[in-house]
Coordinates of C-alpha atoms in Angstrom, one line a residue:
Chain A
X1 CA -10.3 17.7 140.0
X2 CA -7.8 16.4 142.8
X3 CA -9.6 14.1 145.4
X4 CA -7.1 15.7 148.8
X5 CA -6.5 19.8 148.4
X6 CA -4.5 21.7 150.7
X7 CA -5.0 25.0 151.1
X8 CA -2.5 27.3 150.7
X9 CA 0.0 25.7 148.9
X10 CA 2.8 27.8 149.9
X11 CA 2.7 30.2 153.3
X12 CA 5.5 32.9 154.4
X13 CA 4.7 34.3 158.3
X14 CA 6.6 35.3 161.1
X15 CA 7.6 33.9 164.2
X16 CA 4.7 34.5 166.4
X17 CA 2.1 34.7 164.0
X18 CA -1.1 31.4 164.0
X19 CA -1.4 29.9 160.9
X20 CA -4.0 27.3 159.6
X21 CA -3.7 24.7 156.5
X22 CA -6.4 22.9 155.7
X23 CA -7.0 20.3 153.6
X24 CA -10.1 18.9 152.2
X25 CA -10.5 15.1 150.2
X26 CA -14.0 13.8 148.3
X27 CA -12.6 10.1 148.4
X28 CA -15.1 9.6 151.5
X29 CA -12.8 8.6 153.9
X30 CA -13.2 8.5 157.6
X31 CA -9.1 8.9 158.3
X32 CA -7.4 11.6 157.6
X33 CA -3.4 12.6 158.8
X34 CA -1.3 15.6 158.8
X35 CA 2.5 15.0 158.3
X36 CA 5.5 16.7 158.0
X37 CA 8.6 16.4 156.1
X38 CA 11.9 17.9 156.2
X39 CA 15.2 16.7 153.9
X40 CA 16.8 13.5 155.1
X41 CA 13.9 12.9 157.3
X42 CA 11.1 11.6 156.0
X43 CA 7.6 12.0 157.2
X44 CA 6.6 12.1 160.4
X45 CA 2.8 12.2 161.5
X46 CA 1.9 15.3 163.4
X47 CA -2.0 14.0 164.3
X48 CA -4.7 11.9 162.9
X49 CA -7.7 11.5 163.0
X50 CA -10.6 8.3 162.2
X51 CA -13.6 9.8 163.0
X52 CA -15.4 13.7 163.3
X53 CA -14.2 14.6 166.5
X54 CA -11.6 11.7 167.1
X55 CA -7.9 13.6 167.2
X56 CA -4.7 12.0 168.1
X57 CA -1.1 12.5 168.5
X58 CA 1.6 11.3 166.4
X59 CA 5.4 11.1 166.2
X60 CA 5.8 15.4 167.1
X61 CA 2.5 16.8 168.1
X62 CA 4.3 19.5 170.1
X63 CA 3.6 22.8 168.6
X64 CA 0.9 22.4 166.5
X65 CA -3.3 21.2 166.8
X66 CA -6.1 20.0 164.9
X67 CA -9.7 20.1 164.3
X68 CA -11.8 17.4 162.3
X69 CA -15.3 19.2 162.4
X70 CA -16.5 17.2 159.4
X71 CA -15.5 14.5 157.7
X72 CA -14.2 15.5 154.6
X73 CA -12.0 18.8 156.2
X74 CA -9.1 18.1 158.2
X75 CA -7.3 21.4 159.5
X76 CA -3.8 22.0 160.7
X77 CA -3.0 24.8 163.1
X78 CA 0.7 26.3 164.5
X79 CA -0.8 28.7 167.7
X80 CA 2.9 30.5 167.3
X81 CA 4.7 29.4 164.6
X82 CA 8.7 29.3 164.9
X83 CA 10.8 29.0 162.7
X84 CA 11.7 25.0 163.7
X85 CA 8.5 24.6 161.8
X86 CA 9.2 25.8 158.2
X87 CA 8.8 23.0 156.3
X88 CA 6.3 20.9 153.9
X89 CA 3.3 19.8 155.2
X90 CA 1.1 17.4 153.8
X91 CA -2.4 16.0 154.2
X92 CA -3.6 12.8 153.9
X93 CA -7.0 9.9 153.4
X94 CA -7.8 6.5 153.7
X95 CA -10.1 4.4 154.4
X96 CA -9.9 1.4 157.1
X97 CA -13.1 -0.7 156.4
X98 CA -13.1 0.0 152.1
X99 CA -12.0 -1.7 149.1
X100 CA -8.2 -1.1 150.5
X101 CA -8.8 -4.1 151.4
X102 CA -8.8 -3.6 155.4
X103 CA -5.6 -1.8 155.9
X104 CA -4.3 1.8 156.2
X105 CA -3.3 2.7 152.2
X106 CA -3.2 6.2 152.3
X107 CA -4.0 8.9 150.2
X108 CA -1.8 12.4 150.1
X109 CA -2.9 15.7 149.1
X110 CA 0.2 18.4 147.2
X111 CA 1.8 19.4 150.6
X112 CA 1.9 23.3 151.8
X113 CA 5.4 25.1 152.1
X114 CA 5.3 26.7 155.2
X115 CA 8.3 29.1 155.9
X116 CA 8.4 30.9 159.1
X117 CA 11.0 33.7 159.2
Chain B
X1 CA 9.3 5.5 167.5
X2 CA 9.8 2.5 165.0
X3 CA 12.5 3.3 162.5
X4 CA 12.6 2.5 159.0
X5 CA 16.2 2.0 157.5
X6 CA 15.8 3.1 153.7
X7 CA 18.8 2.3 151.0
X8 CA 20.3 3.8 149.1
X9 CA 19.6 7.6 150.4
X10 CA 20.2 8.3 146.7
X11 CA 21.0 6.6 143.3
X12 CA 22.5 7.9 140.2
X13 CA 22.0 5.4 136.8
X14 CA 22.0 5.5 133.1
X15 CA 18.5 5.3 131.7
X16 CA 17.6 1.5 130.8
X17 CA 19.1 0.2 134.1
X18 CA 17.6 -1.5 136.5
X19 CA 17.5 -0.1 140.1
X20 CA 17.2 -1.7 143.5
X21 CA 16.0 -0.5 146.7
X22 CA 15.2 -1.8 150.1
X23 CA 13.6 -1.6 153.6
X24 CA 14.4 -2.8 157.0
X25 CA 12.6 -2.5 159.9
X26 CA 13.0 -3.7 163.8
X27 CA 9.3 -4.0 163.7
X28 CA 6.8 -6.2 162.2
X29 CA 4.8 -4.8 160.3
X30 CA 0.9 -5.7 158.4
X31 CA 1.4 -3.7 155.2
X32 CA 4.0 -3.1 153.6
X33 CA 3.5 0.5 150.8
X34 CA 6.1 1.9 148.2
X35 CA 5.2 5.8 147.2
X36 CA 6.8 7.8 144.8
X37 CA 6.8 11.3 145.1
X38 CA 7.8 14.2 142.7
X39 CA 9.3 17.4 143.0
X40 CA 6.3 20.1 144.4
X41 CA 4.0 17.2 145.0
X42 CA 2.9 15.3 147.4
X43 CA 3.3 11.4 147.9
X44 CA 1.8 8.4 144.9
X45 CA 1.4 5.3 146.2
X46 CA 2.8 2.8 143.7
X47 CA 2.3 -0.9 145.3
X48 CA 0.8 -2.2 148.5
X49 CA 2.1 -5.2 150.3
X50 CA -0.2 -7.1 152.4
X51 CA 0.9 -10.5 153.2
X52 CA 4.5 -11.6 154.1
X53 CA 6.2 -13.1 151.2
X54 CA 4.1 -11.3 148.2
X55 CA 5.6 -10.0 145.2
X56 CA 3.8 -7.7 143.5
X57 CA 4.2 -5.8 140.0
X58 CA 2.6 -3.1 139.0
X59 CA 4.4 -2.2 134.7
X60 CA 7.7 -1.8 135.4
X61 CA 8.1 -1.8 139.3
X62 CA 8.0 -4.8 141.7
X63 CA 8.0 -5.0 145.4
X64 CA 8.5 -8.1 147.8
X65 CA 6.9 -8.4 151.4
X66 CA 9.8 -10.1 153.2
X67 CA 8.9 -13.0 155.2
X68 CA 10.1 -11.7 158.2
X69 CA 7.4 -9.0 157.4
X70 CA 10.5 -7.1 158.8
X71 CA 11.7 -5.8 155.4
X72 CA 11.0 -4.9 151.9
X73 CA 12.5 -4.2 148.4
X74 CA 10.7 -2.5 145.2
X75 CA 13.1 -3.2 141.8
X76 CA 12.8 -0.4 138.9
X77 CA 13.3 -2.8 135.5
X78 CA 14.2 -0.6 132.0
X79 CA 14.0 2.9 134.0
X80 CA 13.3 5.8 132.1
X81 CA 13.5 9.8 132.6
X82 CA 10.2 9.9 134.5
X83 CA 11.4 7.4 136.8
X84 CA 13.3 10.3 138.6
X85 CA 12.2 11.2 141.9
X86 CA 12.2 10.1 145.5
X87 CA 10.9 6.3 146.4
X88 CA 9.3 6.0 149.9
X89 CA 8.6 2.3 152.1
X90 CA 5.9 2.6 154.5
X91 CA 5.1 0.0 157.1
X92 CA 1.4 -0.3 158.7
X93 CA 1.7 -1.4 162.2
X94 CA 0.5 -0.2 165.6
X95 CA -2.9 2.1 163.2
X96 CA -0.3 4.3 161.9
X97 CA 1.9 4.2 158.8
X98 CA 5.9 4.6 159.3
X99 CA 8.2 6.1 156.9
X100 CA 11.9 5.3 155.0
X101 CA 13.8 8.4 154.7
X102 CA 13.7 8.0 151.0
X103 CA 15.6 6.9 148.2
X104 CA 16.8 9.8 145.8
X105 CA 17.1 8.7 141.8
X106 CA 18.2 10.5 139.6
X107 CA 19.2 9.4 135.6
X108 CA 22.1 10.2 133.9
X109 CA 21.9 11.1 129.9

């Protein structure tokens, strides 16, 4: 079984709709992240969380919100989706204090392809 | 935000050739990570570098953490078809990872 799972894998929605993307991990990691990937722009950080209830804005947080109610789950919401939020969304986890030598080696989920019409 | 310049943007090579790509930054990073992304999948970690000057290998892959802590390179020797994909460098600093824009590797039959 995959260590980091994302649901749904694909979603098509309309402008103005509320969308929630879910991420679950079985790695036992403290830190979780949401990234957005657009062609030619690489991965950009939306939000990150270092522990339950801890939320930090990333590079492009406008138009998004997140919730970290449990260590294993980190959800991303688009309150009112717009077409330029069409992208690939990735969740990632890391364990700063674990066996990854005290640094932020991140492990990614398979991604969610979101299309906003 | 921090920017990573990754080059080249794309490479077209023949099977068996060696590949080299690099990343440079205007900022110092504490860690450099190299990832590979296959179509429809998330990035997968290839090599992690933790110390300036460190040279690390993973099979046919070799990566180095630049002495200045502002650059890193990745080499792939004797490329094979499954090496096709997008390679991303990333640097860790200020509690965040910053990603390069990727190098798309295509192998010509």
